[in-house]
XYZ file of C-alpha atoms in Angstrom:
605
model
C 208.254 -26.782 8.702
C 204.606 -26.051 9.493
C 203.558 -29.330 7.837
C 206.047 -31.255 9.962
C 204.754 -29.588 13.129
C 201.153 -30.338 12.114
C 202.007 -33.981 11.512
C 203.700 -34.223 14.899
C 200.718 -32.540 16.561
C 198.224 -34.830 14.817
C 200.268 -37.867 15.786
C 200.464 -36.832 19.434
C 196.760 -35.976 19.600
C 195.843 -39.235 17.868
C 197.755 -41.514 20.250
C 196.133 -43.310 23.141
C 195.852 -41.743 26.581
C 198.441 -44.189 27.941
C 200.992 -43.139 25.306
C 200.223 -39.466 25.949
C 200.859 -39.935 29.677
C 204.156 -41.728 28.988
C 205.245 -39.042 26.504
C 204.321 -36.396 29.080
C 205.903 -37.975 32.173
C 209.206 -39.017 30.581
C 210.307 -35.526 29.451
C 209.112 -34.010 32.736
C 211.348 -36.415 34.665
C 214.339 -37.065 32.405
C 214.973 -33.471 31.269
C 215.130 -32.041 34.845
C 217.298 -34.990 35.901
C 219.695 -34.389 33.026
C 219.848 -30.660 33.738
C 220.333 -31.301 37.454
C 223.038 -33.904 36.785
C 224.886 -31.615 34.368
C 224.647 -28.689 36.764
C 225.814 -30.835 39.699
C 228.788 -32.144 37.730
C 229.691 -28.659 36.527
C 229.499 -27.178 40.038
C 231.421 -30.098 41.578
C 234.110 -29.757 38.911
C 234.410 -26.082 39.734
C 234.634 -26.837 43.466
C 237.246 -29.555 42.917
C 239.203 -27.307 40.548
C 239.135 -24.463 43.054
C 240.206 -26.723 45.911
C 243.081 -28.185 43.905
C 244.202 -24.691 42.878
C 244.011 -23.594 46.500
C 246.127 -26.582 47.513
C 248.727 -25.791 44.818
C 248.741 -22.147 45.915
C 249.447 -23.175 49.496
C 252.238 -25.426 48.230
C 253.725 -22.493 46.288
C 253.565 -20.370 49.412
C 255.521 -23.070 51.239
C 258.116 -23.120 48.444
C 258.446 -19.342 48.629
C 258.779 -19.631 52.376
C 261.633 -22.092 51.862
C 263.274 -19.830 49.249
C 263.044 -16.937 51.669
C 265.042 -18.951 54.179
C 267.539 -19.796 51.436
C 267.898 -16.127 50.529
C 268.356 -15.179 54.177
C 271.040 -17.835 54.511
C 272.852 -16.405 51.484
C 272.561 -12.912 52.932
C 273.927 -14.091 56.267
C 276.779 -15.915 54.483
C 277.765 -12.778 52.599
C 277.562 -10.808 55.835
C 279.851 -13.293 57.585
C 282.369 -13.022 54.736
C 282.039 -9.228 54.672
C 282.761 -8.914 58.388
C 285.464 -11.600 58.638
C 288.637 -9.978 60.001
C 291.061 -12.316 58.234
C 289.435 -11.733 54.846
C 289.553 -7.990 55.466
C 293.236 -8.198 56.378
C 294.171 -10.256 53.314
C 292.305 -7.986 50.894
C 293.908 -4.953 52.549
C 297.394 -6.175 51.739
C 299.538 -4.938 48.893
C 299.060 -6.779 45.666
C 302.852 -6.861 45.080
C 303.715 -8.967 48.136
C 305.678 -12.171 47.770
C 304.247 -15.296 46.184
C 304.855 -17.233 49.405
C 302.706 -14.811 51.350
C 300.055 -14.873 48.636
C 300.000 -18.662 48.762
C 299.602 -18.596 52.546
C 296.794 -16.019 52.250
C 295.057 -18.146 49.593
C 295.204 -21.183 51.872
C 293.754 -19.172 54.771
C 290.910 -17.732 52.665
C 290.037 -21.080 51.091
C 289.850 -22.698 54.511
C 287.491 -19.954 55.636
C 285.282 -20.347 52.578
C 285.248 -24.109 52.926
C 284.201 -23.637 56.525
C 281.279 -21.446 55.493
C 280.150 -23.878 52.824
C 280.450 -26.819 55.175
C 277.425 -25.771 57.201
C 274.959 -26.477 54.353
C 274.913 -28.612 51.249
C 274.482 -25.736 48.825
C 275.269 -25.876 45.154
C 276.806 -22.403 45.035
C 280.113 -20.820 44.130
C 281.769 -17.969 46.098
C 284.149 -15.472 44.499
C 286.232 -12.868 46.347
C 287.616 -10.304 43.908
C 290.053 -7.940 45.672
C 290.935 -4.513 44.419
C 294.577 -5.476 45.044
C 294.307 -8.172 42.373
C 293.710 -11.114 44.712
C 291.221 -13.723 43.462
C 289.736 -16.380 45.753
C 286.925 -18.791 44.772
C 285.359 -22.135 45.767
C 284.973 -23.512 42.290
C 287.460 -25.183 40.084
C 287.767 -22.312 37.658
C 287.553 -18.550 37.787
C 285.285 -17.211 35.031
C 286.880 -14.598 32.831
C 284.152 -12.046 33.626
C 285.187 -12.255 37.297
C 288.990 -12.243 36.673
C 289.012 -9.138 34.547
C 285.764 -7.423 35.535
C 284.453 -4.021 34.683
C 283.078 -2.022 37.614
C 280.528 -0.469 35.273
C 279.243 -3.890 34.138
C 275.824 -5.022 35.349
C 276.478 -7.027 38.512
C 279.488 -4.978 39.631
C 277.708 -1.747 38.868
C 274.774 -2.811 41.081
C 277.160 -3.780 43.943
C 278.986 -0.455 43.675
C 275.755 1.497 43.751
C 274.454 -0.555 46.712
C 277.427 0.594 48.778
C 277.931 -2.677 50.648
C 274.347 -3.873 50.773
C 273.470 -7.200 49.160
C 272.166 -7.243 45.607
C 270.539 -9.953 43.472
C 270.922 -10.340 39.756
C 269.389 -12.800 37.306
C 271.563 -14.357 34.639
C 269.997 -13.378 31.377
C 270.470 -15.171 28.081
C 269.467 -14.342 24.574
C 269.607 -18.004 23.710
C 268.141 -21.068 25.344
C 270.348 -22.308 28.140
C 271.216 -25.848 28.946
C 269.495 -27.710 31.736
C 272.185 -26.667 34.176
C 274.317 -23.562 35.002
C 274.259 -20.385 36.992
C 270.842 -18.798 37.144
C 271.116 -16.293 40.010
C 273.929 -14.240 41.511
C 274.242 -12.330 44.773
C 276.987 -9.906 45.728
C 278.283 -7.146 47.992
C 280.875 -4.428 47.731
C 283.627 -5.295 50.284
C 284.824 -2.331 52.326
C 287.275 -1.803 55.180
C 285.185 -1.746 58.333
C 287.212 0.963 60.040
C 287.673 3.280 57.087
C 285.003 2.155 54.596
C 287.729 1.895 52.017
C 286.646 -0.397 49.088
C 288.507 -3.698 49.219
C 286.854 -5.445 46.265
C 283.743 -7.460 45.435
C 282.147 -10.675 46.694
C 279.999 -12.711 44.284
C 277.870 -15.760 45.093
C 276.673 -17.725 42.071
C 273.648 -19.985 42.657
C 273.151 -22.993 40.429
C 269.755 -23.825 38.979
C 269.478 -27.181 40.734
C 269.952 -25.466 44.096
C 266.720 -23.572 43.485
C 264.916 -26.412 41.706
C 265.488 -28.585 44.735
C 263.316 -26.191 46.730
C 260.186 -26.489 44.605
C 260.635 -30.047 43.392
C 259.275 -31.065 46.776
C 256.002 -29.378 45.849
C 253.399 -31.544 44.158
C 253.936 -30.973 40.468
C 250.798 -31.975 38.590
C 251.220 -34.234 35.529
C 251.526 -32.142 32.407
C 252.127 -28.976 34.446
C 255.123 -26.697 34.747
C 256.770 -24.849 37.652
C 258.469 -21.482 37.072
C 260.536 -19.151 39.269
C 260.438 -15.605 37.870
C 262.198 -12.436 38.911
C 260.498 -9.080 39.201
C 260.857 -8.428 35.473
C 259.439 -11.759 34.303
C 262.738 -13.478 33.499
C 262.849 -17.190 34.207
C 265.251 -17.999 37.037
C 264.357 -21.672 37.190
C 261.774 -24.014 35.696
C 260.695 -27.615 35.898
C 260.439 -30.065 34.241
C 261.602 -28.260 31.093
C 264.540 -25.870 31.565
C 265.057 -24.586 28.042
C 263.548 -21.184 28.863
C 265.775 -20.507 31.894
C 267.500 -17.138 31.539
C 264.959 -15.827 29.010
C 261.990 -13.577 29.530
C 258.797 -15.562 29.766
C 256.811 -15.223 26.563
C 253.332 -16.228 27.673
C 250.000 -14.338 27.574
C 249.516 -14.701 31.313
C 252.819 -12.958 32.269
C 251.217 -9.525 32.579
C 248.579 -10.775 35.037
C 251.194 -12.616 37.087
C 253.500 -9.581 37.346
C 250.590 -7.323 38.248
C 249.249 -9.532 41.027
C 250.589 -10.737 44.348
C 249.076 -14.218 44.607
C 246.111 -16.174 43.316
C 245.017 -18.239 40.340
C 243.055 -17.756 37.126
C 242.028 -19.761 34.087
C 243.665 -19.157 30.726
C 241.454 -20.192 27.831
C 243.120 -20.321 24.440
C 241.544 -21.264 21.114
C 244.668 -23.072 19.928
C 245.587 -24.822 23.179
C 243.785 -26.624 26.003
C 242.544 -24.504 28.893
C 245.085 -24.121 31.706
C 245.088 -22.797 35.247
C 247.826 -20.373 36.292
C 248.602 -20.350 40.031
C 251.213 -17.912 41.374
C 252.655 -16.607 44.641
C 255.100 -13.743 45.281
C 257.945 -13.706 47.824
C 257.690 -10.754 50.194
C 261.483 -10.610 50.545
C 262.881 -11.050 47.038
C 259.808 -10.306 44.930
C 260.400 -13.548 43.060
C 257.272 -15.285 41.815
C 256.576 -19.004 41.950
C 254.256 -19.928 39.080
C 252.517 -23.258 38.463
C 250.836 -23.808 35.089
C 248.484 -26.818 35.126
C 246.028 -28.037 32.437
C 242.393 -27.788 33.568
C 241.830 -31.387 32.457
C 244.402 -32.529 35.034
C 242.701 -30.559 37.801
C 239.236 -31.870 36.969
C 240.471 -35.434 36.709
C 239.672 -35.815 40.377
C 236.022 -35.080 39.632
C 235.741 -37.993 37.189
C 234.345 -40.165 39.972
C 231.687 -37.518 40.620
C 230.937 -37.408 36.897
C 230.602 -41.198 36.707
C 228.399 -41.241 39.807
C 226.253 -38.463 38.336
C 225.843 -40.373 35.058
C 224.944 -43.519 36.975
C 222.337 -41.722 39.100
C 220.814 -39.981 36.060
C 220.614 -43.271 34.141
C 219.117 -45.145 37.114
C 216.577 -42.408 37.793
C 215.773 -42.343 34.073
C 215.060 -46.087 34.162
C 212.945 -45.651 37.306
C 211.093 -42.757 35.627
C 210.324 -44.926 32.596
C 209.013 -47.682 34.860
C 206.929 -45.246 36.921
C 205.575 -43.621 33.745
C 204.456 -47.014 32.467
C 202.943 -48.079 35.814
C 201.140 -44.764 36.313
C 199.812 -44.704 32.754
C 198.514 -48.280 33.079
C 197.027 -47.557 36.522
C 195.240 -44.453 35.265
C 194.038 -45.799 31.934
C 193.004 -49.311 33.062
C 189.766 -48.129 34.769
C 189.044 -45.948 31.746
C 189.490 -48.896 29.374
C 187.217 -50.952 31.607
C 184.633 -48.163 31.582
C 184.900 -47.953 27.796
C 184.224 -51.693 27.437
C 181.156 -51.378 29.713
C 179.873 -48.489 27.590
C 180.300 -50.676 24.517
C 178.129 -53.344 26.169
C 175.479 -50.743 27.031
C 175.638 -49.447 23.479
C 174.797 -52.961 22.266
C 171.793 -53.227 24.600
C 173.250 -54.945 27.693
C 172.015 -52.963 30.692
C 173.119 -55.508 33.315
C 176.562 -53.930 33.779
C 178.146 -52.133 36.703
C 181.471 -50.327 37.160
C 183.327 -51.143 40.369
C 186.189 -48.984 41.648
C 188.137 -49.157 44.889
C 188.999 -45.468 44.803
C 186.993 -42.253 45.062
C 189.061 -40.277 42.566
C 187.748 -38.650 39.383
C 187.640 -41.992 37.567
C 185.805 -43.602 40.468
C 183.276 -40.758 40.525
C 182.879 -41.100 36.768
C 182.151 -44.793 37.293
C 179.524 -43.957 39.925
C 177.891 -41.508 37.505
C 177.982 -44.189 34.813
C 176.209 -46.662 37.128
C 173.546 -44.071 37.963
C 173.106 -43.282 34.281
C 172.624 -46.963 33.416
C 170.100 -47.382 36.246
C 168.239 -44.264 35.124
C 168.157 -45.494 31.516
C 166.780 -48.842 32.699
C 164.156 -47.033 34.764
C 163.120 -44.833 31.839
C 162.936 -47.835 29.531
C 160.712 -49.649 32.053
C 158.492 -46.599 32.459
C 158.092 -46.138 28.711
C 157.403 -49.846 28.312
C 154.776 -49.840 31.089
C 153.228 -46.702 29.673
C 152.901 -48.302 26.273
C 151.302 -51.360 27.859
C 148.836 -49.219 29.778
C 147.933 -47.184 26.676
C 147.446 -50.352 24.642
C 145.344 -51.884 27.418
C 143.194 -48.739 27.693
C 142.648 -48.674 23.942
C 141.620 -52.317 23.966
C 139.199 -51.688 26.820
C 137.829 -48.651 25.062
C 137.191 -50.658 21.903
C 135.531 -53.407 23.931
C 133.324 -50.971 25.794
C 132.474 -48.923 22.754
C 129.238 -50.798 22.062
C 127.595 -50.145 25.432
C 128.103 -46.336 25.470
C 126.736 -46.038 21.924
C 123.753 -48.167 22.759
C 123.091 -46.287 26.014
C 123.511 -42.909 24.297
C 120.924 -43.826 21.643
C 118.548 -45.104 24.336
C 118.964 -41.918 26.379
C 118.244 -39.831 23.287
C 114.921 -41.677 22.844
C 114.053 -41.121 26.522
C 114.813 -37.397 26.133
C 112.332 -37.045 23.267
C 109.653 -38.955 25.165
C 110.163 -36.676 28.250
C 109.932 -33.544 26.084
C 106.758 -34.851 24.409
C 105.176 -35.387 27.845
C 106.721 -32.082 29.055
C 108.681 -33.649 31.941
C 111.597 -31.143 31.946
C 113.518 -32.574 34.910
C 113.822 -35.949 33.244
C 114.776 -34.295 29.940
C 117.550 -32.188 31.561
C 118.947 -35.172 33.416
C 118.964 -37.345 30.335
C 120.691 -34.607 28.292
C 123.401 -34.198 30.914
C 123.916 -37.941 31.113
C 124.071 -38.127 27.316
C 126.750 -35.397 27.204
C 128.793 -37.354 29.734
C 128.502 -40.515 27.644
C 129.408 -38.680 24.434
C 132.438 -37.181 26.216
C 133.578 -40.557 27.546
C 133.487 -42.315 24.153
C 135.268 -39.520 22.268
C 138.753 -40.469 21.092
C 141.739 -38.185 20.698
C 144.332 -36.496 22.899
C 144.337 -37.306 26.643
C 144.456 -33.537 27.260
C 141.521 -31.127 26.835
C 140.924 -27.480 27.632
C 139.998 -26.642 31.208
C 136.720 -24.991 30.180
C 135.622 -28.150 28.328
C 136.501 -30.391 31.267
C 134.605 -28.075 33.632
C 131.535 -28.329 31.385
C 131.501 -32.081 31.967
C 131.765 -31.408 35.713
C 128.666 -29.202 35.426
C 126.804 -32.000 33.581
C 127.831 -34.417 36.303
C 126.648 -32.037 39.050
C 123.236 -31.652 37.285
C 122.730 -35.396 37.510
C 123.895 -35.517 41.155
C 121.610 -32.622 42.161
C 118.657 -34.457 40.589
C 119.549 -37.351 42.856
C 120.270 -35.509 46.125
C 117.990 -32.520 45.670
C 118.360 -29.831 48.346
C 120.899 -31.953 50.275
C 123.707 -30.962 47.850
C 124.873 -27.438 47.154
C 127.783 -27.155 44.626
C 129.949 -24.141 43.729
C 132.236 -24.150 40.668
C 134.768 -21.265 40.471
C 137.264 -21.326 37.562
C 139.591 -18.373 36.962
C 139.261 -17.019 33.460
C 143.055 -17.101 32.762
C 143.166 -20.899 32.943
C 140.061 -21.755 30.874
C 142.059 -21.809 27.621
C 144.861 -23.942 29.146
C 144.885 -27.708 28.903
C 144.442 -30.317 31.594
C 144.312 -34.069 31.801
C 140.948 -35.468 30.662
C 138.605 -36.533 33.544
C 141.085 -35.254 36.151
C 138.568 -33.593 38.501
C 135.505 -35.834 38.035
C 136.768 -38.661 40.298
C 137.454 -36.120 43.083
C 133.931 -34.679 42.801
C 132.425 -38.169 42.843
C 134.425 -39.135 45.961
C 133.481 -35.887 47.729
C 129.758 -36.494 47.136
C 129.674 -40.241 47.701
C 132.090 -40.618 50.653
C 131.857 -37.186 52.217
C 128.555 -35.366 51.744
C 126.221 -38.371 51.385
C 127.121 -39.568 54.900
C 126.684 -36.117 56.415
C 123.333 -35.344 58.078
C 121.672 -32.312 56.593
C 122.733 -30.128 53.721
C 126.307 -30.423 52.342
C 128.453 -27.952 50.433
C 130.879 -28.800 47.590
C 133.355 -26.255 46.239
C 135.505 -26.633 43.087
C 138.124 -23.920 42.499
C 140.610 -23.655 39.608
C 143.442 -21.057 39.528
C 146.982 -20.445 38.271
C 149.971 -20.327 40.652
C 153.125 -19.326 38.780
C 153.784 -21.972 36.109
C 151.273 -24.392 37.600
C 147.506 -24.867 37.437
C 145.869 -25.656 40.792
C 142.543 -27.425 41.344
C 140.975 -27.597 44.798
C 137.955 -29.824 45.525
C 136.668 -29.279 49.087
C 133.613 -30.421 50.981
C 132.256 -30.162 54.519
C 131.444 -33.852 54.791
C 132.430 -36.436 57.407
C 136.183 -36.255 56.598
C 138.850 -38.972 56.369
C 140.865 -40.429 59.287
C 144.592 -39.348 59.263
C 145.901 -42.895 58.879
C 143.657 -43.404 55.845
C 144.943 -40.153 54.329
C 148.545 -41.443 54.611
C 147.631 -44.730 52.976
C 145.792 -42.955 50.151
C 148.726 -40.635 49.484
C 151.168 -43.555 49.282
C 148.823 -45.775 47.240
C 148.604 -48.442 49.957
C 144.928 -48.093 50.967
C 142.909 -51.313 50.917
C 139.240 -51.326 51.992
C 136.987 -54.190 53.025
C 133.980 -52.239 51.743
C 133.338 -53.186 48.138
C 131.691 -49.761 47.610
C 134.653 -47.848 49.050
C 137.770 -49.392 47.464
C 139.797 -46.167 46.874
C 140.449 -47.267 43.311
C 139.353 -43.886 41.920
C 142.020 -41.913 43.790
C 144.623 -44.614 43.165
C 143.982 -44.552 39.417
C 144.037 -40.739 39.453
C 147.438 -40.733 41.143
C 148.737 -43.335 38.682
C 147.599 -41.181 35.724
C 149.361 -38.163 37.205
C 152.587 -40.184 37.554
C 152.200 -41.602 34.057
C 151.872 -38.230 32.334
C 153.795 -35.868 34.629
C 156.243 -38.144 36.496
C 157.226 -36.169 39.615
C 156.257 -32.772 38.178
C 152.886 -32.576 39.893
C 151.297 -32.189 43.327
C 148.615 -34.402 44.878
C 147.653 -33.645 48.458
C 144.770 -34.442 50.805
C 143.800 -32.305 53.809
C 141.023 -33.719 56.019
C 139.662 -33.414 59.531
C 137.107 -35.703 61.084
C 133.515 -34.314 60.889
C 134.821 -31.074 59.348
C 135.436 -31.973 55.740
C 138.114 -32.777 53.176
C 140.164 -30.784 50.676
C 142.020 -32.410 47.775
C 144.649 -30.291 45.987
C 146.075 -31.090 42.549
C 148.739 -29.011 40.765
C 149.942 -29.711 37.226
C 152.285 -27.795 34.882
C 150.869 -25.060 32.640
C 150.052 -26.532 29.187
C 149.076 -24.129 26.438
C 148.554 -26.810 23.743
C 147.131 -30.335 23.753
C 150.337 -31.675 22.170
C 152.632 -30.126 24.756
C 154.216 -33.308 26.122
C 157.376 -31.907 27.669
C 156.149 -32.978 31.084
C 155.622 -36.579 30.060
């Protein structure tokens, strides 16, 4: 199992970004849609099922309402017969009267009964059973149980105990009845109104179709069944099947129906389809109208909702697939384009540019890519130019190597001649000039220690003081903590030369030159200041930006320009070069470079 999961994980992680987006979007859209569709169909089915059950329950209430009227009509009929004076008189007569009189009484009673039955089209039978032996009935035959009845037998016993009040009795059967017959009987004990003397019994038999006609008007669902039960759960009437009429209902839901008044519930059986049982109880008789309907029939009405739900889910699924594809292509297309541009850069083509109409993450990535390419091009150009400059300087150094060697040897001869003739000033000047020449022709690293570079400045000042005499006063102050650090070779000498030549030489009287070296944090600062004639502000701006051009061939500004170029070449932007000057007050040049503890420390380059 773990191997299968690892393979699936490796496959998903190894697919393209577009496929990952599609595999991510589709489940996030289709699964909620499917769940929502299933939930909607389930809830709608429940609502439809509940509404249909409520409709059936209302229909059952209407049937019970109609049966209540039927029962009241039967009760009124029995009351009319009970209180009829002629019937009372006939049943009060002696049973041994003449046959002629009995025949006349029979005709009178039958006319009365026919009159009562003529008001309504009932399928009932009326029996008057006198204590004097008279028997009157509306049917064609008199059942034996009514001709020779037993007062202690069920129906007659109930009438006797009721004392003249109406009673109802269900016809029970141990066997399945036919689809027709008597299903319900009603009766009263007949008594003399004046004396309350028992005169006999009145029985009204109600046929099954008389009751079935009442609930057949209700909407019987296909595959369902309607039942009319008495208080004890015996079936009085049923439709469409009538084979259980007269028997006690043998169903698992009978207990719930007898215990309740009205409502509906679902009966779920493992061996049979789920059914809904809807029932309503008559307030007068206590009879229960029961409708048993398969759940599948009730939810049939929701099939249109189910089909619509399936259609919507399928359509939204198709739309989700299309949107997933469009979104994945839209998102990954700029990335594929950026990847192809990177491939071109990887193969040396720097003339590429990513264009995006949007400022999203991909667009910002493209902007960063463009800046990166431009920066790479700039660095390549700088490295290339640096290499050219180094090669050019080496060539020039080789070409000029002869003259410094020749001049150094000549100066060494002059030094010995001056010492022989004891001319010390000439000897000191020649020695200083020789040291400068030896320093200039020495090859090696472009960086030297600060103390060594300052020694060359001292040699240079010796020569300049021999030239200017008392007109030049120089002060060299170098903090001890920077003497062992490294600086760029010949960094300060051009500044000293400019200060003397263009500042102090033009000043009337004695001039002062001050050279100060110190450490400021992680930088080394050199300040070269003089109290000479100064530099105009507009010239300072031009010098700082490398745009100064002079008409004076002796004052070209090339020294400062080359110094600034060397600073840019070796330190890029990690340096400071500043000029502070006021007319007739003097000039201060400030240079700051990073702290370098070794000559090979090229992290600033």
